[in-house]
mmCIF file of C-alpha atoms in Angstrom:
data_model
loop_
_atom_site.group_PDB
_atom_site.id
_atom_site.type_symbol
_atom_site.label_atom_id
_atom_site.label_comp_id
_atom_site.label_asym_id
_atom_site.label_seq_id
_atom_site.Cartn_x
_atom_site.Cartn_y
_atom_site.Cartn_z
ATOM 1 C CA UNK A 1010 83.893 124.167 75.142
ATOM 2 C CA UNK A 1011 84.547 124.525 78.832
ATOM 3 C CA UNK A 1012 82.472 125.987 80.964
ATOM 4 C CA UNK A 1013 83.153 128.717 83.224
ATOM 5 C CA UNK A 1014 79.468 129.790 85.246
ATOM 6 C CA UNK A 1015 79.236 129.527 88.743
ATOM 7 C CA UNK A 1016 77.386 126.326 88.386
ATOM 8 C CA UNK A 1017 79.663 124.448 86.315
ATOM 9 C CA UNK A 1018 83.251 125.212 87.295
ATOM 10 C CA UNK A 1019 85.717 123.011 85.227
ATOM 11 C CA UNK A 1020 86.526 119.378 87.393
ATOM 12 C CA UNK A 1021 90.107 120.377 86.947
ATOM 13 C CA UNK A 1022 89.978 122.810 89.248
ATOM 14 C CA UNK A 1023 87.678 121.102 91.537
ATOM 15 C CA UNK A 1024 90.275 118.642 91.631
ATOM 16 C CA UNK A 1025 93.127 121.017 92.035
ATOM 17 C CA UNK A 1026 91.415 122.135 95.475
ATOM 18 C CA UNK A 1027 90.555 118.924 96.692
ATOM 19 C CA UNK A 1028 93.666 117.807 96.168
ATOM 20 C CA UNK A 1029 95.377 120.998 98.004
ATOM 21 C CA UNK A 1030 92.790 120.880 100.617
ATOM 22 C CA UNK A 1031 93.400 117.123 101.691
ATOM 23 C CA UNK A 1032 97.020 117.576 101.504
ATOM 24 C CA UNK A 1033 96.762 120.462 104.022
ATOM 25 C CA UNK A 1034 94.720 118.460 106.115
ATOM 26 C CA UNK A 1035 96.442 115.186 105.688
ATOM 27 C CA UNK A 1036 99.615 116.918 106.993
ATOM 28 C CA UNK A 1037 98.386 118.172 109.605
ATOM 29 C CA UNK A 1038 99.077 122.020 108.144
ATOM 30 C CA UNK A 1039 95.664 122.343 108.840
ATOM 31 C CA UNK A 1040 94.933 121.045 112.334
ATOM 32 C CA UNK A 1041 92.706 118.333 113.262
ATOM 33 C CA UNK A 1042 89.583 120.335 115.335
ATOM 34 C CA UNK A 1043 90.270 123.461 113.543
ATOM 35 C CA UNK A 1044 87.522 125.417 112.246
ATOM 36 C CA UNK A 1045 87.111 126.120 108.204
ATOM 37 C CA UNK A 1046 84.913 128.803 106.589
ATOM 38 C CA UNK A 1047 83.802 128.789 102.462
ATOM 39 C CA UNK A 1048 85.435 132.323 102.551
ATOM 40 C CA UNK A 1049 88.787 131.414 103.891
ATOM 41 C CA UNK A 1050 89.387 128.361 101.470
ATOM 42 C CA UNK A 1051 88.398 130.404 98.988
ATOM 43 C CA UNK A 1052 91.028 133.182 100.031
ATOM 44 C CA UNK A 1053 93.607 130.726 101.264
ATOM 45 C CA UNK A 1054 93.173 129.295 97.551
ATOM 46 C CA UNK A 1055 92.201 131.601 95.007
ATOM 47 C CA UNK A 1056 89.359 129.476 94.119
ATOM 48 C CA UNK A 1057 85.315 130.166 93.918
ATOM 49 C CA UNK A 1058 82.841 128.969 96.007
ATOM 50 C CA UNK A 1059 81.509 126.122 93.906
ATOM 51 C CA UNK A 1060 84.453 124.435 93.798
ATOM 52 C CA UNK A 1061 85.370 125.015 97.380
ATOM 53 C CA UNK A 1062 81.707 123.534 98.309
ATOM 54 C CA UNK A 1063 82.496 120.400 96.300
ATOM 55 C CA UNK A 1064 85.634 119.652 97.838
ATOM 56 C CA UNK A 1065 84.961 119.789 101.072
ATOM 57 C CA UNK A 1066 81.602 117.633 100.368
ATOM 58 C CA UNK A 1067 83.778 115.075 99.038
ATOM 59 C CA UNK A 1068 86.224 115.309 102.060
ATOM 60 C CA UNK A 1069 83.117 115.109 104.461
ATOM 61 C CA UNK A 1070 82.599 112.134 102.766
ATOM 62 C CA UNK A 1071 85.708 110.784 103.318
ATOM 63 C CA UNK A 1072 85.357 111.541 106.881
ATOM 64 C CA UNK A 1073 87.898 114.479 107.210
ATOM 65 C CA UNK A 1074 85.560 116.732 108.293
ATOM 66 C CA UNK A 1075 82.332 117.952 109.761
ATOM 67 C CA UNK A 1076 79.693 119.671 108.548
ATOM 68 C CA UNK A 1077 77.923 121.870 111.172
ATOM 69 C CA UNK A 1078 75.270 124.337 110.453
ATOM 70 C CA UNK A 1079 77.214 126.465 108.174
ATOM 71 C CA UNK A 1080 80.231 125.926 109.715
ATOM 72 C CA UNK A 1081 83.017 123.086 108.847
ATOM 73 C CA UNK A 1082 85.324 121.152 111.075
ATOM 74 C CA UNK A 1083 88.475 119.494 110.442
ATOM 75 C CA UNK A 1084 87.648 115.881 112.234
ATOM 76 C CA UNK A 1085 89.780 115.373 115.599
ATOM 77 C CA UNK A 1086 92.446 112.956 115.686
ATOM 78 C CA UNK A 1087 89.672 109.806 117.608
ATOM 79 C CA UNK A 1088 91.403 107.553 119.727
ATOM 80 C CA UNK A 1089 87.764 104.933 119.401
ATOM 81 C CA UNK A 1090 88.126 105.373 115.762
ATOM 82 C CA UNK A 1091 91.350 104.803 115.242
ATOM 83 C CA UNK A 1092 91.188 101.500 117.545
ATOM 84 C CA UNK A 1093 88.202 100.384 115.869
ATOM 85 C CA UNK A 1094 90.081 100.726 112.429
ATOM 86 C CA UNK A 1095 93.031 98.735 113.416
ATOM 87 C CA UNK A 1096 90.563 96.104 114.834
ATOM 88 C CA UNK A 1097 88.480 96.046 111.096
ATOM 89 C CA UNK A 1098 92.133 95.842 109.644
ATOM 90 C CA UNK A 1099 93.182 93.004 111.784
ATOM 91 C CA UNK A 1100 90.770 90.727 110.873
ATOM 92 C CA UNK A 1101 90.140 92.024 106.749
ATOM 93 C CA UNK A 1102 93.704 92.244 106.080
ATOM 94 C CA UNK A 1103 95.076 88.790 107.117
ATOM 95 C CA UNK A 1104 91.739 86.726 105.030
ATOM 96 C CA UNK A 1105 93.414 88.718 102.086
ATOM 97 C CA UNK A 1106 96.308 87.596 102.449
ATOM 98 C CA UNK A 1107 95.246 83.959 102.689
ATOM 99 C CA UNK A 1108 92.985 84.711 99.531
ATOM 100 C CA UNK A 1109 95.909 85.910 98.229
ATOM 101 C CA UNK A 1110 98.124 82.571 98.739
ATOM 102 C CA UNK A 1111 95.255 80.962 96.937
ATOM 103 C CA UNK A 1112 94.764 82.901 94.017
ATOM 104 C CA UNK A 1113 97.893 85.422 93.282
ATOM 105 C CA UNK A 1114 99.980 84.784 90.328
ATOM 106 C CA UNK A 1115 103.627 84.619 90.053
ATOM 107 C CA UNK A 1116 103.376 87.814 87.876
ATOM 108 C CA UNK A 1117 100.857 89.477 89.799
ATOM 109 C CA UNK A 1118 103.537 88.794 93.063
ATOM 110 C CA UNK A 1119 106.501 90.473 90.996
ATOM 111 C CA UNK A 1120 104.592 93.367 90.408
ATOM 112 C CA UNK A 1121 103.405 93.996 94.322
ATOM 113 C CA UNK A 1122 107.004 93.174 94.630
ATOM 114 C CA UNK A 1123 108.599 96.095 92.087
ATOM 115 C CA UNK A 1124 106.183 98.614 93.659
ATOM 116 C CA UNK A 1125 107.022 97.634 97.144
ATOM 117 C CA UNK A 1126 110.977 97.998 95.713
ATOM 118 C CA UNK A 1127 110.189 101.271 93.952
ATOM 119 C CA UNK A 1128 109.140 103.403 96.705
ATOM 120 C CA UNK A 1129 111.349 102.154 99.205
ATOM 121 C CA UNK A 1130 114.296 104.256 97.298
ATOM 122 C CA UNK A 1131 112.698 107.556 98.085
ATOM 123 C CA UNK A 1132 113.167 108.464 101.606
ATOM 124 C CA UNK A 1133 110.462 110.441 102.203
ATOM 125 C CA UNK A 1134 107.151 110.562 104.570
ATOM 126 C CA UNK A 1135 104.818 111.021 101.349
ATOM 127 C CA UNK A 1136 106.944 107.778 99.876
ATOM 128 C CA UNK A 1137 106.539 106.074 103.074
ATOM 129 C CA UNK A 1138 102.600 106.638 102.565
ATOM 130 C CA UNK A 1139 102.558 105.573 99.048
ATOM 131 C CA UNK A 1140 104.270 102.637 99.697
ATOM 132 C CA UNK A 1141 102.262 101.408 102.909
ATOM 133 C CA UNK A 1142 99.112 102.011 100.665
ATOM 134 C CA UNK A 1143 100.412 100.649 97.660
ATOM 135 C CA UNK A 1144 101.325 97.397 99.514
ATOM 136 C CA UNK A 1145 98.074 96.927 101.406
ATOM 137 C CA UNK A 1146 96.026 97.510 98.843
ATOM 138 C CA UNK A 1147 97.990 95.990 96.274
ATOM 139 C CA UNK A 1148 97.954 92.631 98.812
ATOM 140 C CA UNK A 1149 94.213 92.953 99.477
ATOM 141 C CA UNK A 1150 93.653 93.016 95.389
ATOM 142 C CA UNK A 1151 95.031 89.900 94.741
ATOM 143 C CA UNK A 1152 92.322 88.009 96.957
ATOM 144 C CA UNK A 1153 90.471 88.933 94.396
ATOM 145 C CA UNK A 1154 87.629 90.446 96.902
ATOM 146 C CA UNK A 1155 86.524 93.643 96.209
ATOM 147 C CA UNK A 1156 84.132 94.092 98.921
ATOM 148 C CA UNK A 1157 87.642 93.535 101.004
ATOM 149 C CA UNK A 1158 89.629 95.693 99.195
ATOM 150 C CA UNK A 1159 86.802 98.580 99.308
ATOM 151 C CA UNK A 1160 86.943 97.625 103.161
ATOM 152 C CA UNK A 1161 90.675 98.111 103.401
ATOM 153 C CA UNK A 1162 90.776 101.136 101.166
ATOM 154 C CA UNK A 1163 88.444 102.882 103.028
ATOM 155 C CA UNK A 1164 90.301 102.053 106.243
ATOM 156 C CA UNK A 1165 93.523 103.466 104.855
ATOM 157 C CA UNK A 1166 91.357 106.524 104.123
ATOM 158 C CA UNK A 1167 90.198 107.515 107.341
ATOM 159 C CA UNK A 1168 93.773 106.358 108.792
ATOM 160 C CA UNK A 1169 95.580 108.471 106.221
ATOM 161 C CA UNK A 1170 96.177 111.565 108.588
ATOM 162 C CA UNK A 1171 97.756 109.218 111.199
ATOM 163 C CA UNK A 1172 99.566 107.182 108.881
ATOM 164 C CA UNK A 1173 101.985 110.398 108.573
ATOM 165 C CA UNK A 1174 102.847 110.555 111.865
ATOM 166 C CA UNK A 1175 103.645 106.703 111.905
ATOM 167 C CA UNK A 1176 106.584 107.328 108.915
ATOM 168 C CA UNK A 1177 107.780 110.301 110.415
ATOM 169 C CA UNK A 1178 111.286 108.652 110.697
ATOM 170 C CA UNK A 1179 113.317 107.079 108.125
ATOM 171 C CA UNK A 1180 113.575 104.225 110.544
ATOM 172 C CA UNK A 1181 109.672 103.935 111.058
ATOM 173 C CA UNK A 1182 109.812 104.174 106.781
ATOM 174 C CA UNK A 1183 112.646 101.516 106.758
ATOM 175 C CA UNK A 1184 110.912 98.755 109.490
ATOM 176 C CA UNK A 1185 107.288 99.196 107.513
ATOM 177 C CA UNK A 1186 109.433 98.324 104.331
ATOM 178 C CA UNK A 1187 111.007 95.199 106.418
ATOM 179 C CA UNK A 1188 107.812 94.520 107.463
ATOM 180 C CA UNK A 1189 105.923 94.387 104.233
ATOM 181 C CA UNK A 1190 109.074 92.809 102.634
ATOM 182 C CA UNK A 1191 108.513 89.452 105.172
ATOM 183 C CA UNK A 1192 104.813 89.520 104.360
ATOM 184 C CA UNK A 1193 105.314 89.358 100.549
ATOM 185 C CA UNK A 1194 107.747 86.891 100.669
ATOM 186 C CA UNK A 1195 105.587 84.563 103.017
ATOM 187 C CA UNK A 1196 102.611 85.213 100.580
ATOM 188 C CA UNK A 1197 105.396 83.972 97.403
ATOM 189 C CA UNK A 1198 106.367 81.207 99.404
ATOM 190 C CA UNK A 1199 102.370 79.596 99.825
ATOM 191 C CA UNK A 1200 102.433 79.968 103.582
ATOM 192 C CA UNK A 1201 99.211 81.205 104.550
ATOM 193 C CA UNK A 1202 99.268 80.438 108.078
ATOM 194 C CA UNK A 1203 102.774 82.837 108.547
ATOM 195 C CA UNK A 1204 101.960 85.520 106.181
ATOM 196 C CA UNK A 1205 98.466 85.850 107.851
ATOM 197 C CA UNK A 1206 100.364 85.987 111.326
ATOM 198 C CA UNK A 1207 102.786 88.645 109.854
ATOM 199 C CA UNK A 1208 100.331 91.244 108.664
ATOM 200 C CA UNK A 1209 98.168 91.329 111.679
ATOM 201 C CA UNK A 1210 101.373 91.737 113.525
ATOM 202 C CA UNK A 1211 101.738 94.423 111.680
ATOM 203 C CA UNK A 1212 98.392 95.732 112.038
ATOM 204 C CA UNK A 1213 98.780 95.836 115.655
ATOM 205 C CA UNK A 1214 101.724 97.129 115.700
ATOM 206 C CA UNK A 1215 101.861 100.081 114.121
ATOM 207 C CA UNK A 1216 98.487 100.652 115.863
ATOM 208 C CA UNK A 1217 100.649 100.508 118.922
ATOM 209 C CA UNK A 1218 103.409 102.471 118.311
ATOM 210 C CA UNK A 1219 100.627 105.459 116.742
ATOM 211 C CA UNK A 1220 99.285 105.502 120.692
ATOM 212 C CA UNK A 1221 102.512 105.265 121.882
ATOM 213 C CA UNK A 1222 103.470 108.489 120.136
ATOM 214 C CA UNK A 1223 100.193 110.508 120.755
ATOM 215 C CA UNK A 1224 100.788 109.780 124.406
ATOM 216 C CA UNK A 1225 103.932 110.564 124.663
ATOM 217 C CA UNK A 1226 103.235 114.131 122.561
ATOM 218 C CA UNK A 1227 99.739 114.448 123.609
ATOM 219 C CA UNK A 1228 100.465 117.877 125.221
ATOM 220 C CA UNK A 1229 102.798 119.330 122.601
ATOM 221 C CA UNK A 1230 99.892 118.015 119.872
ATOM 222 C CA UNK A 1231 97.129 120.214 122.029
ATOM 223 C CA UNK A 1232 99.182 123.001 123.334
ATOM 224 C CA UNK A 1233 99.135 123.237 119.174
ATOM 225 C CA UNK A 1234 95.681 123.424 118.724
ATOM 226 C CA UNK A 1235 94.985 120.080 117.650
ATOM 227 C CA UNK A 1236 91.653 117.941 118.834
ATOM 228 C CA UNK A 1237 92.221 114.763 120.145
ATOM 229 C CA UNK A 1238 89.342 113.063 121.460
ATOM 230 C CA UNK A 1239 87.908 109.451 122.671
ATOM 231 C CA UNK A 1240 88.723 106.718 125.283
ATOM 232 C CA UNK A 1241 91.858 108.120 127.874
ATOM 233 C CA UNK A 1242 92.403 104.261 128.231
ATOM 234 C CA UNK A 1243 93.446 103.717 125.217
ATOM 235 C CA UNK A 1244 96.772 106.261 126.030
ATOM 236 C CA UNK A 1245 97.218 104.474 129.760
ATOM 237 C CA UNK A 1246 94.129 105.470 131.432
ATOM 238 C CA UNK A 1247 94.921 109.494 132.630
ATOM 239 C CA UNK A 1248 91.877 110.984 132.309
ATOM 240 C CA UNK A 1249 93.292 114.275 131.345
ATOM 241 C CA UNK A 1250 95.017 112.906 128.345
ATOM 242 C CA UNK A 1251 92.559 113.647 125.494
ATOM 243 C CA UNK A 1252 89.707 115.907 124.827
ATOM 244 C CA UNK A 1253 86.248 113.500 125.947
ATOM 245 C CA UNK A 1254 83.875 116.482 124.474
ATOM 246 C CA UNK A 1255 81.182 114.867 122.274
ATOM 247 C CA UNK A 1256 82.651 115.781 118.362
#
């Protein structure tokens, strides 16, 4: 029998809001330093206040937003954060994929290989997400590390609302597919050395191009009401390019 009190609201629907909510804030419908009530999700989505409160605990969690007092935050866009990611990244992501020369199967190779293949058919930005997760994480697994994997998931995670702004293009989609296609293939062929080279090229690339972009749109992005904060150096050194206030 499924329960229905206010203290036990079926995980379905739970689900169904987290799910809605992170999407909304994932794409940036919902902007990053924008200010959420209980009362507001629970008009924006039809939904109670128990499930509302355990979605946006799990999205605090996942480091989406802030919890302060009784208020909730969506979490700025951070320049530190997202520098300090691509620097974890850099240095996880190429030991997986030397782990990965050493203990990936043929088998285990075609299938990274088919779901790299699969998503690059559907030109979309959501695609282009699935498909740079997939592949990372998919890579990562075959070291046969879990405490890397974890590492990298998590990474992707907190990275996740940026990542859409780095496949905004078919091009961008088409490149990362290039890109991940080289890495694979250097992986298949048992050259560490190249496909370790190759991904954090990668890394740092598409880190790169991400503060390339916020510079160049950093004005449009706040005249829009979205919260960028951290280090101005890290978009050229103008002091007035991001919001410094303590989050």
């Amino acid at each position: 029998m499924t329960e229905t009190t206010e203290n036990a609201v079926p995980v379905s629907q739970t689900s169904q809001l987290y799910d809605n909510l992170r999407e909304a804030i994932l794409t940036l419908d919902i902007a990053p330093g924008e200010r959420i009530s209980e009362r507001g999700l629970e008009g924006r989505f039809h939904a109670s206040r128990t499930p509302v409160r355990a979605a946006l605990s799990r999205l605090e969690r996942e480091g989406l937003i802030l919890h302060e007092g009784r208020s909730w935050t969506v979490t700025p866009i951070d320049l530190d954060e997202i520098a300090s990611l691509a620097e974890l990244r850099g240095v996880l992501e190429p030991a997986a994929a030397r782990l990965a020369v050493e203990r990936a199967s043929a088998e285990q190779l075609d299938d990274v290989r088919a779901h790299l293949d699969q998503l690059r058919s559907t030109p979309d930005r959501e695609a282009g997400i699935r498909m740079g997760s997939t592949f990372h994480l998919d890579l990562a697994a075959l070291g046969g590390n879990r405490f890397i994997t974890d590492a990298i998931a998590d990474a992707l995670t907190r990275l996740e609302r940026t990542r859409w702004i780095e496949v905004r293009t078919a091009e961008a989609r088409e490149a990362a597919w290039e890109e991940h296609s080289a890495i694979l293939d250097a992986v298949r062929a048992g050259q560490a050395d190249r496909a370790a080279e190759l991904l954090a090229a990668h890394v740092a690339g598409t880190n790169d191009r991400l503060l390339a972009w916020i510079a160049q749109e950093r004005r449009r992005l706040r005249g829009a009401g979205m919260a960028i904060v951290g280090s101005p150096a890290l978009l050229g050194g103008e002091h007035d390019q991001v919001d410094t206030a303590d989050r």
